[in-house]
Tab-separated table of C-alpha atoms in Angstrom:
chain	number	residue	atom	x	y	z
G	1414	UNK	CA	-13.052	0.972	-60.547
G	1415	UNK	CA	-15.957	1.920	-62.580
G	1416	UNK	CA	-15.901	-0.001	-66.606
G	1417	UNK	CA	-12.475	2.151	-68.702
G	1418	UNK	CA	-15.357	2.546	-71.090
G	1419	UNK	CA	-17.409	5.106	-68.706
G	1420	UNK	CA	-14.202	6.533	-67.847
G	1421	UNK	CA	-12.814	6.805	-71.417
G	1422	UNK	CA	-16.076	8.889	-72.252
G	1423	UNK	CA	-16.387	11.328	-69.129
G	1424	UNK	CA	-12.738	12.151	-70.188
G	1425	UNK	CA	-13.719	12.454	-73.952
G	1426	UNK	CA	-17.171	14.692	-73.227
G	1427	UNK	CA	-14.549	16.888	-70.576
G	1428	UNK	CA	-16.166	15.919	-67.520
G	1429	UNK	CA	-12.756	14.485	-66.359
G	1430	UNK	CA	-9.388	16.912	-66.890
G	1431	UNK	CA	-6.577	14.737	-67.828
G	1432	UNK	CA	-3.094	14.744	-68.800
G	1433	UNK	CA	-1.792	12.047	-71.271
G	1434	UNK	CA	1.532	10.751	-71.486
G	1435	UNK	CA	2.555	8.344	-74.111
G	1436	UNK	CA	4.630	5.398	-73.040
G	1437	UNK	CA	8.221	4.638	-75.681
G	1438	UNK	CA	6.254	2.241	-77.258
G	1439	UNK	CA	3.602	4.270	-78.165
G	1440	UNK	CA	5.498	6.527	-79.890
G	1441	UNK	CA	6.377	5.870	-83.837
G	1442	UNK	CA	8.947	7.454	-85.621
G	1443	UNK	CA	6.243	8.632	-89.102
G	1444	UNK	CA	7.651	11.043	-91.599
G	1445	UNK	CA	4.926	13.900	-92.222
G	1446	UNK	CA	2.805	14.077	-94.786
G	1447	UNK	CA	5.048	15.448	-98.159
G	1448	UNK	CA	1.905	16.581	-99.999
G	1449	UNK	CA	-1.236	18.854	-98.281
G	1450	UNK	CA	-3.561	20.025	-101.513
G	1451	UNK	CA	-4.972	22.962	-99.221
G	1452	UNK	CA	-8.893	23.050	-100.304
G	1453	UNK	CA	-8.622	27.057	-101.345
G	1454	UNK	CA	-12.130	26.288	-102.715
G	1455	UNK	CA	-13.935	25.239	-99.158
G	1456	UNK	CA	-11.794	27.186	-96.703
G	1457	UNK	CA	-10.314	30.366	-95.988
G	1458	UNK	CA	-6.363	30.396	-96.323
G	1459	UNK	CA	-5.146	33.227	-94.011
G	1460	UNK	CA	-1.780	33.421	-95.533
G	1461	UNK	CA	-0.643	36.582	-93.512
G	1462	UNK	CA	-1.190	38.290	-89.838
G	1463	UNK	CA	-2.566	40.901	-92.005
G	1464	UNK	CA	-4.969	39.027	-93.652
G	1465	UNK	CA	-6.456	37.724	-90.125
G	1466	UNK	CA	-5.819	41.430	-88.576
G	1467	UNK	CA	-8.299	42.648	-91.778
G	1468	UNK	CA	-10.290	39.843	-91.142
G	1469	UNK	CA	-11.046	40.662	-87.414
G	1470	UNK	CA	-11.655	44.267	-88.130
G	1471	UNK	CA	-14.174	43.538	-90.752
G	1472	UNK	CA	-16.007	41.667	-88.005
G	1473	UNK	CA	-15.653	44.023	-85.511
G	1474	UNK	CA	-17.234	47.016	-88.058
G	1475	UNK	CA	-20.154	44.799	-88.883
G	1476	UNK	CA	-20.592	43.989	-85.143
G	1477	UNK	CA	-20.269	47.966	-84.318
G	1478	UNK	CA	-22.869	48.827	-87.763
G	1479	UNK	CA	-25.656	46.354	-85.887
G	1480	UNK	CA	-24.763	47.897	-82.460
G	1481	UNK	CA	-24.114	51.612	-82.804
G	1482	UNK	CA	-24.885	52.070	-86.942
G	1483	UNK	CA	-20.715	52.213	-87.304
G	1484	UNK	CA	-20.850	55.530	-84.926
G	1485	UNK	CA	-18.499	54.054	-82.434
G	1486	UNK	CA	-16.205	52.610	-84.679
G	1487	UNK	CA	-15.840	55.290	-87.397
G	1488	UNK	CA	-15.041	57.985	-84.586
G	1489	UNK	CA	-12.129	56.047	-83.513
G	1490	UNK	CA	-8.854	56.506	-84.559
G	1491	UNK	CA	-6.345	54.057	-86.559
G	1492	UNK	CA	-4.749	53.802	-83.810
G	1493	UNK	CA	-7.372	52.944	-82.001
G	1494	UNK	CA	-8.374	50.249	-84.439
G	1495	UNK	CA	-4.494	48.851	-83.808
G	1496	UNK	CA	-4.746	48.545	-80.169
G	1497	UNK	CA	-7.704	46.679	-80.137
G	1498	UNK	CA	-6.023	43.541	-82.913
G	1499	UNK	CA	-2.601	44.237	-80.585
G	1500	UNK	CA	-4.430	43.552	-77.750
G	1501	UNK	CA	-5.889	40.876	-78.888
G	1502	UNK	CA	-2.995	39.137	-81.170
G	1503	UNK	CA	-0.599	39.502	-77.700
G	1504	UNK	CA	-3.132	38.459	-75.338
G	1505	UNK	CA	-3.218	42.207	-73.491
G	1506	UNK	CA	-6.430	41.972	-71.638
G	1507	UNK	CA	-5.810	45.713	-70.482
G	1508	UNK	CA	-5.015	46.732	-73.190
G	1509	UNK	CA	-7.714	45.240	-75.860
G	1510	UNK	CA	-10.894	46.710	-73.359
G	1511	UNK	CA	-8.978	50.017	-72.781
G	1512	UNK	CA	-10.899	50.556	-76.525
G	1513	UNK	CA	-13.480	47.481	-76.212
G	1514	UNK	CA	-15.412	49.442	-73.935
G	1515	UNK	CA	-16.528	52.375	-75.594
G	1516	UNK	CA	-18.300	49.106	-77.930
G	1517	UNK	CA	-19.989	48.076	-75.337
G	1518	UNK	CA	-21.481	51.631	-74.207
G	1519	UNK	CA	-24.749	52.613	-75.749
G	1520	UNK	CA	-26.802	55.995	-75.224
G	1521	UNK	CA	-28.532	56.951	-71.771
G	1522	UNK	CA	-31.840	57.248	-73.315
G	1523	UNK	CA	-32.006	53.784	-75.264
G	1524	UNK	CA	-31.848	50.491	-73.277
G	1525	UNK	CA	-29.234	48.628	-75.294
G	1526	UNK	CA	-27.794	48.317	-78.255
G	1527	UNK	CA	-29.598	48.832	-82.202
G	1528	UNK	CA	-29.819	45.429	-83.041
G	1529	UNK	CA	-27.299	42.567	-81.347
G	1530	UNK	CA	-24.487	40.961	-83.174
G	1531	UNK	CA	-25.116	37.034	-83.108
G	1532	UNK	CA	-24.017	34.304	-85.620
G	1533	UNK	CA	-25.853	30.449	-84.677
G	1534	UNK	CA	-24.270	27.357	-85.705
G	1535	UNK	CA	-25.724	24.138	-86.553
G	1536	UNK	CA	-25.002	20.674	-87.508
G	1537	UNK	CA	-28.204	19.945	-89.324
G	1538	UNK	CA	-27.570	22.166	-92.601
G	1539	UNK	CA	-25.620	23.681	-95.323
G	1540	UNK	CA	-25.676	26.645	-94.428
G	1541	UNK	CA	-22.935	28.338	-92.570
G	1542	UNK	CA	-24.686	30.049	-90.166
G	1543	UNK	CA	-27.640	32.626	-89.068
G	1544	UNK	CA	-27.463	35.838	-89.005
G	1545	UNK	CA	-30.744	37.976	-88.565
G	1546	UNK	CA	-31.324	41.091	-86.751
G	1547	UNK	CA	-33.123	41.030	-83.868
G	1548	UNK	CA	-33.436	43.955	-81.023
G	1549	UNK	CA	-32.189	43.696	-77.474
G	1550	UNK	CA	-35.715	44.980	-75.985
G	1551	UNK	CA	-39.004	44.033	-77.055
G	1552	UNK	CA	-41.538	46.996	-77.939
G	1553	UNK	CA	-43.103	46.869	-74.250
G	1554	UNK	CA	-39.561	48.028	-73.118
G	1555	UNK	CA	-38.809	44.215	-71.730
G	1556	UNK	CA	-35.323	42.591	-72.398
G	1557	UNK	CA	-34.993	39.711	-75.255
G	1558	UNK	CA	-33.514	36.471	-73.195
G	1559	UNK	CA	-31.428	33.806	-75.471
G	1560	UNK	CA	-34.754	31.774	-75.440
G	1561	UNK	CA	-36.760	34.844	-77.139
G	1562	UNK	CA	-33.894	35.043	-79.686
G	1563	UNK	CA	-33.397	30.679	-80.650
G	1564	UNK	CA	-37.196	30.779	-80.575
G	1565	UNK	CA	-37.400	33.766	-83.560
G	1566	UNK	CA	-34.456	33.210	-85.432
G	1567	UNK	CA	-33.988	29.499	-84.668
G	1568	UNK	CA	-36.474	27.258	-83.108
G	1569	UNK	CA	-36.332	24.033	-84.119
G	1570	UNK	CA	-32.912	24.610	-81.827
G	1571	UNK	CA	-34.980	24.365	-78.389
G	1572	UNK	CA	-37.809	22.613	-79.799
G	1573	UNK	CA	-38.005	19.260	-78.394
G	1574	UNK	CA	-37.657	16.425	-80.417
G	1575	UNK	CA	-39.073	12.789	-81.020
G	1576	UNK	CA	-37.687	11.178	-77.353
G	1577	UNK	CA	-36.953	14.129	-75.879
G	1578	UNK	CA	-33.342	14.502	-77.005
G	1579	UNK	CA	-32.961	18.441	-76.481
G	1580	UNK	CA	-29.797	20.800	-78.420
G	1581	UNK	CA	-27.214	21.877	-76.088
G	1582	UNK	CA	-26.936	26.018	-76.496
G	1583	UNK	CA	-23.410	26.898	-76.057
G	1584	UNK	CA	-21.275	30.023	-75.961
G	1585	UNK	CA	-17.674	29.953	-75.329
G	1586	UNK	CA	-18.289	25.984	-74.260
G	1587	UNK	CA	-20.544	26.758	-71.490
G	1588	UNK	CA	-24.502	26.389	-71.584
G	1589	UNK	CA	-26.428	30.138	-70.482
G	1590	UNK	CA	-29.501	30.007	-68.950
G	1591	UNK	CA	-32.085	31.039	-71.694
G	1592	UNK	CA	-33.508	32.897	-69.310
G	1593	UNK	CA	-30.644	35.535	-69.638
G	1594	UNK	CA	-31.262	39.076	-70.974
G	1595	UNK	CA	-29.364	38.864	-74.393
G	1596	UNK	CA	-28.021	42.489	-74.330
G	1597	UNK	CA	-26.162	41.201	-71.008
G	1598	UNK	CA	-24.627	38.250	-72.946
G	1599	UNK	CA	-23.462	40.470	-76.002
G	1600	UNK	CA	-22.008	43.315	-73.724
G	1601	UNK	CA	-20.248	40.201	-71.532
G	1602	UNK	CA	-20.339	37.277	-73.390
G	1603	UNK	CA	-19.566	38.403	-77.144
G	1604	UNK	CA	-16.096	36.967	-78.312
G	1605	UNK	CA	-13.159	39.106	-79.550
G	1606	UNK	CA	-14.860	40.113	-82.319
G	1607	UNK	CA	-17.753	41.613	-80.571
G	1608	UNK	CA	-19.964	39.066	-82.160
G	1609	UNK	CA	-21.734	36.187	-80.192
G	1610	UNK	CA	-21.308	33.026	-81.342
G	1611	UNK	CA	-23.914	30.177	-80.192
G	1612	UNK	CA	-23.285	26.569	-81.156
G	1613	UNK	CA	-26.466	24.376	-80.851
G	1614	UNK	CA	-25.307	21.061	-80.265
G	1615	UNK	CA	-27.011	17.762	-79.917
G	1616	UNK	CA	-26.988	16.412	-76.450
G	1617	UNK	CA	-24.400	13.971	-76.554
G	1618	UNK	CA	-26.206	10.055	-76.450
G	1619	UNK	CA	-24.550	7.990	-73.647
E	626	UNK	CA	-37.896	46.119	-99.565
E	627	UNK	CA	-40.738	44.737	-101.353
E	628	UNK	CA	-40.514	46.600	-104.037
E	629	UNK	CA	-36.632	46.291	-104.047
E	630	UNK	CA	-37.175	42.453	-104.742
E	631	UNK	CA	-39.590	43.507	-107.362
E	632	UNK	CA	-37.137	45.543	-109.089
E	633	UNK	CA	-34.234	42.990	-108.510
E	634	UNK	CA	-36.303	40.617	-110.354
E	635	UNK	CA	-36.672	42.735	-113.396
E	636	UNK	CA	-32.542	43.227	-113.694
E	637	UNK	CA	-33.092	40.485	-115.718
E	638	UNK	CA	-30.868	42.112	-119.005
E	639	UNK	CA	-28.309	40.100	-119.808
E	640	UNK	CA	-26.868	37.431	-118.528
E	641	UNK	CA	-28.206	37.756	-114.929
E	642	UNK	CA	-30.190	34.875	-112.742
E	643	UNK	CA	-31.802	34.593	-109.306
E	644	UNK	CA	-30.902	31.896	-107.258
E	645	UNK	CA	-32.371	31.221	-104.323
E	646	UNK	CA	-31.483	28.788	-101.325
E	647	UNK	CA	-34.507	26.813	-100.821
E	648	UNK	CA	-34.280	25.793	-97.127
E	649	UNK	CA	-36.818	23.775	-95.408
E	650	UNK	CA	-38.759	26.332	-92.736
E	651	UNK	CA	-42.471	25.321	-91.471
E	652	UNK	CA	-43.291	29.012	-91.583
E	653	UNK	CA	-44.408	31.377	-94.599
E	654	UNK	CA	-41.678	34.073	-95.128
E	655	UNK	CA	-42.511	37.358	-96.327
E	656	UNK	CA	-41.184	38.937	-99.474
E	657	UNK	CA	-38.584	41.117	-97.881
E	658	UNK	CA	-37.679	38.481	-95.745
E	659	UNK	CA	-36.629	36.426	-99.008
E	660	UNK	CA	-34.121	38.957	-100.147
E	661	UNK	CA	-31.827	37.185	-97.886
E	662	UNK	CA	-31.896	33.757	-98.591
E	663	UNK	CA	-31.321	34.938	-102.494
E	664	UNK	CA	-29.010	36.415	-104.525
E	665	UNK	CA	-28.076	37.436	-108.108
E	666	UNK	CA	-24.805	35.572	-109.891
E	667	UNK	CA	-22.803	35.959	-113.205
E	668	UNK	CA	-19.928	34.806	-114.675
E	669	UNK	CA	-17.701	35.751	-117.357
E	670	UNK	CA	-14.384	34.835	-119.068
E	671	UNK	CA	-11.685	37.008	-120.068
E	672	UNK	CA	-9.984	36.162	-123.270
E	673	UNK	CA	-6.380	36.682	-123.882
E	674	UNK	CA	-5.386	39.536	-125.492
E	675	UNK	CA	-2.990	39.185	-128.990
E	676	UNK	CA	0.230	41.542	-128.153
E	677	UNK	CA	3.260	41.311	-129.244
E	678	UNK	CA	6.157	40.192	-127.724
E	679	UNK	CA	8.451	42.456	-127.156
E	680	UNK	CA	12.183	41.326	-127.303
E	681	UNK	CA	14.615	41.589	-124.300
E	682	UNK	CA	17.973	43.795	-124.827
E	683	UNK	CA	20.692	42.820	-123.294
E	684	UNK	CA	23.465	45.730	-122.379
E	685	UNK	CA	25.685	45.497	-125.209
E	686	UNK	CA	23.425	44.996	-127.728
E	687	UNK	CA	23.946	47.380	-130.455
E	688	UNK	CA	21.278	49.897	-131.786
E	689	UNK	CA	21.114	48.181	-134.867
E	690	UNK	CA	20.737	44.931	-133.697
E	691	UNK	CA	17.858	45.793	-131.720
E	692	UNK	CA	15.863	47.307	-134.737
E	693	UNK	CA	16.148	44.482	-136.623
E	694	UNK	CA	14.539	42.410	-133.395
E	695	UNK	CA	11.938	44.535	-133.027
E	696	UNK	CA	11.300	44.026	-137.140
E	697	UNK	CA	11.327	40.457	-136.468
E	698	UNK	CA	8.807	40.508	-133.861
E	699	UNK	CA	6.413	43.102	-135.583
E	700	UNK	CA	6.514	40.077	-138.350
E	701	UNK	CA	5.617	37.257	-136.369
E	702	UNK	CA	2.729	38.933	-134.026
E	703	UNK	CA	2.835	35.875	-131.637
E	704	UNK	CA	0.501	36.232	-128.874
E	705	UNK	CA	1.454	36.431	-125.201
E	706	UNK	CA	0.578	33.420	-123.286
E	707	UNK	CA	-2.213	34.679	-120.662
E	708	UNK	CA	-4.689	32.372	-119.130
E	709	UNK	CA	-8.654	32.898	-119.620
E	710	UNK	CA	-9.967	33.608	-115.846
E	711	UNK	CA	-13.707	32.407	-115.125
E	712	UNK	CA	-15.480	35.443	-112.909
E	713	UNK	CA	-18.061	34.659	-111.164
E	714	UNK	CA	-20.605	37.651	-109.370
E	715	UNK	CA	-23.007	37.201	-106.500
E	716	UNK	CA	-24.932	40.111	-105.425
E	717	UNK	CA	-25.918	39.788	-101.588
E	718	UNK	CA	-27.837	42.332	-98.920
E	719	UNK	CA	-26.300	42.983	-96.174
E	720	UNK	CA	-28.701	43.390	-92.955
E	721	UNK	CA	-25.655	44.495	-91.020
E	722	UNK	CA	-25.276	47.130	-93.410
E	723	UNK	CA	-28.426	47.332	-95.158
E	724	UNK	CA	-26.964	47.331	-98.141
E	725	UNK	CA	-26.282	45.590	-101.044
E	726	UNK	CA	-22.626	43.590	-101.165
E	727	UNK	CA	-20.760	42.481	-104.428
E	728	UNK	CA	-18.973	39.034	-103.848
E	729	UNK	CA	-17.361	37.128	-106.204
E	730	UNK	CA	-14.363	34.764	-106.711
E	731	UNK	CA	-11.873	33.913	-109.843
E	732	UNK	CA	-10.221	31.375	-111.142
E	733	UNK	CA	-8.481	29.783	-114.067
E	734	UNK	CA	-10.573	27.032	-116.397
E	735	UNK	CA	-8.477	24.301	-114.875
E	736	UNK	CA	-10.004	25.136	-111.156
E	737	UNK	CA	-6.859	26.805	-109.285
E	738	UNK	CA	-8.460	30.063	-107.589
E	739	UNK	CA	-6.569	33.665	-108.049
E	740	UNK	CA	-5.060	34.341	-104.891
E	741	UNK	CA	-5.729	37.759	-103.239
E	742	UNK	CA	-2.717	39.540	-104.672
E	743	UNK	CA	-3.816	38.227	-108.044
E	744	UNK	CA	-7.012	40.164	-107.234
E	745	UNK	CA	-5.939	43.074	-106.324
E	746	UNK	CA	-3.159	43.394	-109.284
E	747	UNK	CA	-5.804	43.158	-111.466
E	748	UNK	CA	-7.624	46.316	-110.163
E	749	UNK	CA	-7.650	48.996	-113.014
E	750	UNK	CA	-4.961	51.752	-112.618
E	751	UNK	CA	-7.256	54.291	-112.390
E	752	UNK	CA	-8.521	52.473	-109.013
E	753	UNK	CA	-5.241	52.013	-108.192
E	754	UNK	CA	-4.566	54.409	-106.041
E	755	UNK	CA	-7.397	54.200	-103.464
E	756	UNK	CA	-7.111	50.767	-103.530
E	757	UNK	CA	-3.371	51.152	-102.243
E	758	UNK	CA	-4.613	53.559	-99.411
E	759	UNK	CA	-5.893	50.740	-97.742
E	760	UNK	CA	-6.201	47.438	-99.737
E	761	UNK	CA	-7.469	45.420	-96.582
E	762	UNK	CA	-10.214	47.543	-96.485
E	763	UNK	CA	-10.944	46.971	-99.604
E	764	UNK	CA	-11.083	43.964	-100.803
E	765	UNK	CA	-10.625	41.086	-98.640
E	766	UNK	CA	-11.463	37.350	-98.443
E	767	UNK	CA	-14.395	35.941	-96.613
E	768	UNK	CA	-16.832	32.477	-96.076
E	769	UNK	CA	-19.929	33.483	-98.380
E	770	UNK	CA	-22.845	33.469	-95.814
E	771	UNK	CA	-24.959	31.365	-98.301
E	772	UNK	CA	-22.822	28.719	-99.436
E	773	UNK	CA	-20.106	29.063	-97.319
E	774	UNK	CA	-16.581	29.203	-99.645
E	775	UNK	CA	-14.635	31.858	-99.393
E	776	UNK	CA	-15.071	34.728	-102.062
E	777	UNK	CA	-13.880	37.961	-102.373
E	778	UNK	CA	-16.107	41.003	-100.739
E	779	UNK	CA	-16.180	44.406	-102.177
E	780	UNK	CA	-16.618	46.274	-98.591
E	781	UNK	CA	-19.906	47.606	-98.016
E	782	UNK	CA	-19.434	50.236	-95.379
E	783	UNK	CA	-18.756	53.130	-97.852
E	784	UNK	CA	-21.565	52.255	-99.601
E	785	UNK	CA	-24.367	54.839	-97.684
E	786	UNK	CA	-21.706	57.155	-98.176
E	787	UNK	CA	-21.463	57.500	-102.155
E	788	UNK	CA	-25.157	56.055	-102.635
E	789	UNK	CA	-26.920	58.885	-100.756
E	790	UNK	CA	-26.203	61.674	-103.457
E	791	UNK	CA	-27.072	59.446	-106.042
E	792	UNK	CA	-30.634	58.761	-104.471
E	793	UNK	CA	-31.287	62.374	-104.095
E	794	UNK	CA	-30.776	63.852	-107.320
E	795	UNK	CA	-33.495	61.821	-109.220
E	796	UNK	CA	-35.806	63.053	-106.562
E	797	UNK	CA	-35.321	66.912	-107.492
E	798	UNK	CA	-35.399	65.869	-111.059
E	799	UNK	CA	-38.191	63.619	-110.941
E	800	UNK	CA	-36.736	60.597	-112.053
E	801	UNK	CA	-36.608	57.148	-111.563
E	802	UNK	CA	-33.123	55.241	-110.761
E	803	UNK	CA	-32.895	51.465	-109.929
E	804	UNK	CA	-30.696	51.107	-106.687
E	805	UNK	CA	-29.060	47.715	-107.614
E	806	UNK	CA	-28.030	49.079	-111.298
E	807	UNK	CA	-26.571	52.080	-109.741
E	808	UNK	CA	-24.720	51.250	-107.448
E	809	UNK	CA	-23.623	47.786	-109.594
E	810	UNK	CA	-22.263	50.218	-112.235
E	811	UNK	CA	-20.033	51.951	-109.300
E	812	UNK	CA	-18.451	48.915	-107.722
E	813	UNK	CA	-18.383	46.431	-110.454
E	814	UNK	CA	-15.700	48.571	-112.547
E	815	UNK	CA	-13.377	47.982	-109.890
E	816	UNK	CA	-13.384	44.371	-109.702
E	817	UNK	CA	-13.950	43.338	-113.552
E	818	UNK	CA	-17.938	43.966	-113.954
E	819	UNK	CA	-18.531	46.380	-116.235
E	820	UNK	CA	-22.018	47.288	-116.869
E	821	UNK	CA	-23.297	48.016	-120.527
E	822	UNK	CA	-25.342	51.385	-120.497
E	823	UNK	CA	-28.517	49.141	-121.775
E	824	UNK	CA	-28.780	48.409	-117.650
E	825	UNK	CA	-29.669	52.277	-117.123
E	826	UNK	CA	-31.945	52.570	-119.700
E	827	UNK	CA	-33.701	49.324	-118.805
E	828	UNK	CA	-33.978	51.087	-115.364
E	829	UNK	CA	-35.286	54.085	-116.506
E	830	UNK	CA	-38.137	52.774	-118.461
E	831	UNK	CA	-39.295	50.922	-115.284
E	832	UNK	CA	-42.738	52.602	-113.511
């Protein structure tokens, strides 16, 4: 049996699945916390489903105004509008890219979208994240990979480092090749909210 | 945009300032480019108003008895307890959009933030209305993209809509218009900003 300590961290870093079950005397009998001061001032408090329903939306309009200059989205109905945040909010896959679809279309005569909805996020500042707009297809007519886009918008993210310690790019947990065309990963990778989010990450030290 | 940032700089009337995020980046960024790392912010208080308090009737008072209350209260003029609320205003551009984007955020001088609902009952009456048509897409709550706490957003995709007849008029009447003080003195209103006519004037003596 290899050291618990290797095993502990494979299991920690996902590389192991698990299931844990807690033995009696494990478990403690705690009263919860009387008193939780939420901090209104750092994070959003979604009091209501309509407050995250509103929220979504907004996200998909500003997604749709970089993609299709809020064409798409404005021709669509309300109801429309409600079976995409139904679809989503009770898991209807069907149902949610009955409507998702016509986002993803763009004309016959352009190669891709306007401008690609992406938000990066980064442990090494303030600020929340980047947002810039950048086109799917170069001038020449080639596609934009993800390695075009981190190195415009964000390259100290690929950039390597003193000792060779490289970022981990992920989206939706899982590392793209940078090699891919980026109007494939926002027509098939983007989340709910048509938007793709990349994390850069630091390569986890062993 | 160039000259946009020129003519955001001049907005200086009143009680307006630039900030700008100062973020460490190895390459020189272009004018335009700048507009998005900055923004303009204000804050104001409101004062409470004096009113006067007006008595509750209960149903068998008599019509008598409630004359003489009201003559009591005319006498005392105590004012209504309301609390001063600290506004503060941060003009943004949208690239999504291309547009500018008013966000702001209120709260009372001992730190508590208004909640949404608070917000939105404060909306003038003669806002009202639209604002009831769809409040969610009105005004909503979001992370500020800058500093990241959440802050109220005015919604910018109406904006084009009402802005493009106000850019085209000063072109058939030769005139000059400032894009930021017009469309300021359309959205502020509706969330507490109101804009002193000096703005338009400063505008129009510009070039």
């Amino acid at each position: 049996m290899t050291d618990d300590k290797d095993v502990l961290r494979d299991v920690w870093f996902g590389r192991i699945p698990t299931c844990f079950t807690l033995c009696q005397d494990e478990i403690t009998e705690r009263e919860a916390e009387p008193y939780y001061n939420f901090p209104e001032k750092d994070l959003l408090h979604c009091p209501s489903k309509d407050a995250i329903e509103a929220h979504f939306m907004s996200c998909m309009k500003e997604a749709d105004a970089l993609k299709h200059k809020s064409q798409v989205i404005n021709e669509m109905q309300k109801k429309d509008h409600k079976q995409l945040w139904m679809g989503l909010q009770n898991d209807r896959f069907d149902q949610f890219w009955a409507i998702n679809r016509k986002l993803m279309e763009y004309p016959a005569e352009e190669s891709g979208f306007r401008y690609i909805p992406f938000r990066i996020y980064q442990t090494t500042t303030e600020r929340p994240f980047i947002q810039k707009l950048f086109r799917p297809v170069a001038a020449d007519g080639q596609l934009h990979t993800l390695g075009d886009l981190l190195k415009e918008v964000c390259p100290s993210a690929i950039a390597p480092e003193d000792g060779g310690k490289k970022n981990q790019v992920m989206i939706h947990g899982i590392e793209p090749m940078l090699e891919t065309p980026l109007q494939w990963l926002s027509e098939h990778l983007s989340y709910p909210d048509n938007f793709l989010h990349i994390s850069i990450i630091p390569q986890p030290t062993d | 945009m160039a000259t946009c940032a020129k003519r955001i700089c001049k907005l200086k009337t009143g009680l307006w300032r630039l900030a700008q995020d100062h973020l460490p980046t190895n390459r020189r960024v272009f004018p335009w480019r700048r507009l998005s790392l900055c923004w303009l912010s204000r804050t104001r208080r409101t004062w409470p108003e004096m009113t006067v308090t007006q008595p509750r009737f209960g149903p068998g008072d008599s019509k008598e008895a409630a004359e003489l209350a009201l003559d009591d209260a005319e006498a005392a003029e105590v004012p209504a307890v309301s609390p001063v609320i600290r506004y503060e205003y941060h003009v943004l551009y949208s690239c999504s959009f291309q547009v500018p984007v008013l966000y702001f955020r209120a709260s009372f001088l001992d730190g508590r933030p208004l909640t949404l609902e608070d917000i939105w009952e404060g909306v003038h009456e003669c806002y009202r209305t639209r604002l009831l048509q769809g409040p969610w897409d009105t005004i909503t709550q979001q992370e500020h993209p800058i500093l990241g706490q959440p802050f109220f957003v005015l919604h910018p995709c109406k904006t084009n809509e009402f802005m493009t007849p106000v850019l085209k008029n000063p072109q058939k009447i030769n005139r000059n218009i400032n894009y930021v003080t017009s469309w300021l003195s359309v959205v502020g209103p509706v969330v507490g900003l109101n804009l002193p006519l000096s703005y338009a004037q400063a505008a129009s003596q510009d070039m």
